[in-house]
Amino acid sequence: MKTLMMLMADYANIAEGGKINVMGIFRSIRAKSFPARHPQMSLVAKLEGELGEEGQVRKITVILREDDGNEILRTTGDIKVPPSKSGLRPEINIIMNYRDIVFPKPGLYQFVLMADKDYKGDCSLEVVDISKSGE
């Protein structure tokens, strides 16, 4: 299994036919005070099954961690790799919706995607302190 795409957005859903709709892609959050609470965000990932994975159940884990490696949250779920269509490798769309994530301090955070115990990718998120900038 390999990662084709991974990003953060304000909102995402999967439409008919497996299309991913994404609104408000971002890589940073601006906060006036800490700890900062972000009301809603979606992690969007598109994975591609490798040869021989069709029909297998894989455990998907998303870990949010600070730049020092401290884990903020962990989400886990099982997915079944679908059969291929028209000779194309199977694709798996993942949307993880998060509400009220608390970021303890400004800095760089990372959403890490694992399939079973295999690292599949990450998505960085910068949390910026704007209290001193006058914005």
Short mmCIF file of C-alpha atoms in Angstrom, two decimals:
data_model
loop_
_atom_site.label_atom_id
_atom_site.label_comp_id
_atom_site.label_asym_id
_atom_site.label_seq_id
_atom_site.Cartn_x
_atom_site.Cartn_y
_atom_site.Cartn_z
CA MET A 1 0.00 0.00 0.00
CA LYS A 2 1.34 3.43 -0.87
CA THR A 3 0.14 6.96 -0.22
CA LEU A 4 -0.92 8.95 -3.26
CA MET A 5 -2.05 12.08 -1.38
CA MET A 6 -2.31 13.41 2.16
CA LEU A 7 -3.48 16.88 3.26
CA MET A 8 -5.36 18.91 5.88
CA ALA A 9 -8.59 20.77 5.06
CA ASP A 10 -11.48 22.58 6.66
CA TYR A 11 -13.91 19.99 5.28
CA ALA A 12 -13.93 16.92 3.02
CA ASN A 13 -16.34 14.23 1.89
CA ILE A 14 -16.54 11.37 -0.56
CA ALA A 15 -19.07 11.84 -3.36
CA GLU A 16 -20.74 9.28 -5.57
CA GLY A 17 -18.23 7.36 -7.64
CA GLY A 18 -15.52 7.67 -4.99
CA LYS A 19 -14.58 11.27 -5.75
CA ILE A 20 -13.06 13.23 -2.87
CA ASN A 21 -14.43 16.75 -2.36
CA VAL A 22 -12.07 19.00 -0.38
CA MET A 23 -12.62 22.57 0.84
CA GLY A 24 -10.06 24.86 2.47
CA ILE A 25 -6.70 23.09 2.23
CA PHE A 26 -4.25 24.48 4.80
CA ARG A 27 -0.82 23.88 6.32
CA SER A 28 -0.89 26.35 9.23
CA ILE A 29 -3.18 27.48 12.04
CA ARG A 30 -2.92 30.90 13.64
CA ALA A 31 -3.70 31.22 17.33
CA LYS A 32 -3.79 34.18 19.75
CA SER A 33 -3.32 32.11 22.92
CA PHE A 34 -2.20 28.67 24.06
CA PRO A 35 -3.25 26.00 24.54
CA ALA A 36 -5.11 26.60 21.26
CA ARG A 37 -8.25 24.70 20.31
CA HIS A 38 -9.09 24.16 16.63
CA PRO A 39 -12.83 23.59 16.13
CA GLN A 40 -12.83 21.30 13.07
CA MET A 41 -10.44 19.87 10.50
CA SER A 42 -10.23 16.90 8.16
CA LEU A 43 -7.22 14.79 7.32
CA VAL A 44 -7.60 13.50 3.76
CA ALA A 45 -5.57 10.62 2.36
CA LYS A 46 -5.73 8.55 -0.80
CA LEU A 47 -3.95 5.21 -0.68
CA GLU A 48 -3.26 2.75 -3.47
CA GLY A 49 -3.24 -0.99 -2.90
CA GLU A 50 -0.23 -2.95 -4.08
CA LEU A 51 -0.39 -6.21 -6.02
CA GLY A 52 -1.64 -9.01 -3.80
CA GLU A 53 -3.29 -6.74 -1.20
CA GLU A 54 -6.81 -7.01 -2.62
CA GLY A 55 -9.23 -8.33 -0.03
CA GLN A 56 -6.80 -7.90 2.88
CA VAL A 57 -7.82 -6.03 6.00
CA ARG A 58 -5.27 -3.42 7.08
CA LYS A 59 -5.19 -1.50 10.37
CA ILE A 60 -4.87 2.22 9.64
CA THR A 61 -3.49 4.43 12.41
CA VAL A 62 -3.17 8.22 12.38
CA ILE A 63 -0.97 9.77 15.05
CA LEU A 64 -0.77 13.50 15.74
CA ARG A 65 2.51 14.41 17.38
CA GLU A 66 4.49 17.48 18.37
CA ASP A 67 7.90 18.21 16.84
CA ASP A 68 9.57 16.56 19.86
CA GLY A 69 7.65 13.33 19.17
CA ASN A 70 5.14 13.76 22.01
CA GLU A 71 1.87 12.11 20.93
CA ILE A 72 -1.25 14.34 21.06
CA LEU A 73 -3.79 11.83 19.72
CA ARG A 74 -4.13 8.48 17.99
CA THR A 75 -6.97 7.22 15.79
CA THR A 76 -7.17 3.63 14.55
CA GLY A 77 -9.53 1.76 12.25
CA ASP A 78 -9.63 -1.19 9.87
CA ILE A 79 -10.00 -0.96 6.10
CA LYS A 80 -10.44 -3.70 3.54
CA VAL A 81 -8.48 -3.25 0.34
CA PRO A 82 -11.07 -3.41 -2.45
CA PRO A 83 -10.67 -5.36 -5.68
CA SER A 84 -9.09 -3.56 -8.63
CA LYS A 85 -11.31 -2.07 -11.32
CA SER A 86 -10.50 -2.15 -15.03
CA GLY A 87 -6.94 -3.26 -14.38
CA LEU A 88 -6.15 -0.25 -12.17
CA ARG A 89 -4.74 -0.78 -8.70
CA PRO A 90 -7.38 -0.36 -5.99
CA GLU A 91 -7.63 3.04 -4.29
CA ILE A 92 -8.73 3.69 -0.72
CA ASN A 93 -10.05 7.11 0.29
CA ILE A 94 -9.65 8.06 3.95
CA ILE A 95 -11.18 11.10 5.63
CA MET A 96 -10.57 11.57 9.34
CA ASN A 97 -12.67 14.36 10.84
CA TYR A 98 -11.35 15.93 14.02
CA ARG A 99 -13.13 18.32 16.37
CA ASP A 100 -11.64 20.46 19.10
CA ILE A 101 -8.02 19.33 18.84
CA VAL A 102 -5.94 21.14 21.47
CA PHE A 103 -2.46 22.30 20.48
CA PRO A 104 -0.50 22.96 23.70
CA LYS A 105 2.06 25.35 22.19
CA PRO A 106 3.13 26.98 18.94
CA GLY A 107 5.33 24.90 16.65
CA LEU A 108 5.35 22.18 14.07
CA TYR A 109 2.97 19.23 14.39
CA GLN A 110 2.73 16.13 12.26
CA PHE A 111 -0.08 13.75 11.33
CA VAL A 112 1.59 10.37 10.70
CA LEU A 113 -0.21 7.66 8.70
CA MET A 114 0.54 3.98 9.38
CA ALA A 115 -0.86 0.84 7.72
CA ASP A 116 -0.43 -1.96 10.22
CA LYS A 117 3.09 -1.14 11.50
CA ASP A 118 4.32 0.36 8.24
CA TYR A 119 4.88 4.12 7.89
CA LYS A 120 2.92 5.42 4.88
CA GLY A 121 3.37 9.17 5.08
CA ASP A 122 2.88 12.32 7.08
CA CYS A 123 1.34 15.75 6.81
CA SER A 124 2.93 18.69 8.66
CA LEU A 125 0.90 21.42 10.33
CA GLU A 126 2.41 24.63 11.71
CA VAL A 127 0.68 26.28 14.67
CA VAL A 128 1.65 29.96 14.76
CA ASP A 129 1.44 32.34 17.74
CA ILE A 130 0.04 35.64 16.45
CA SER A 131 -0.40 37.26 19.88
CA LYS A 132 2.75 39.34 19.49
CA SER A 133 2.37 40.20 15.79
CA GLY A 134 -0.66 42.45 16.19
CA GLU A 135 -2.71 40.52 13.62
#
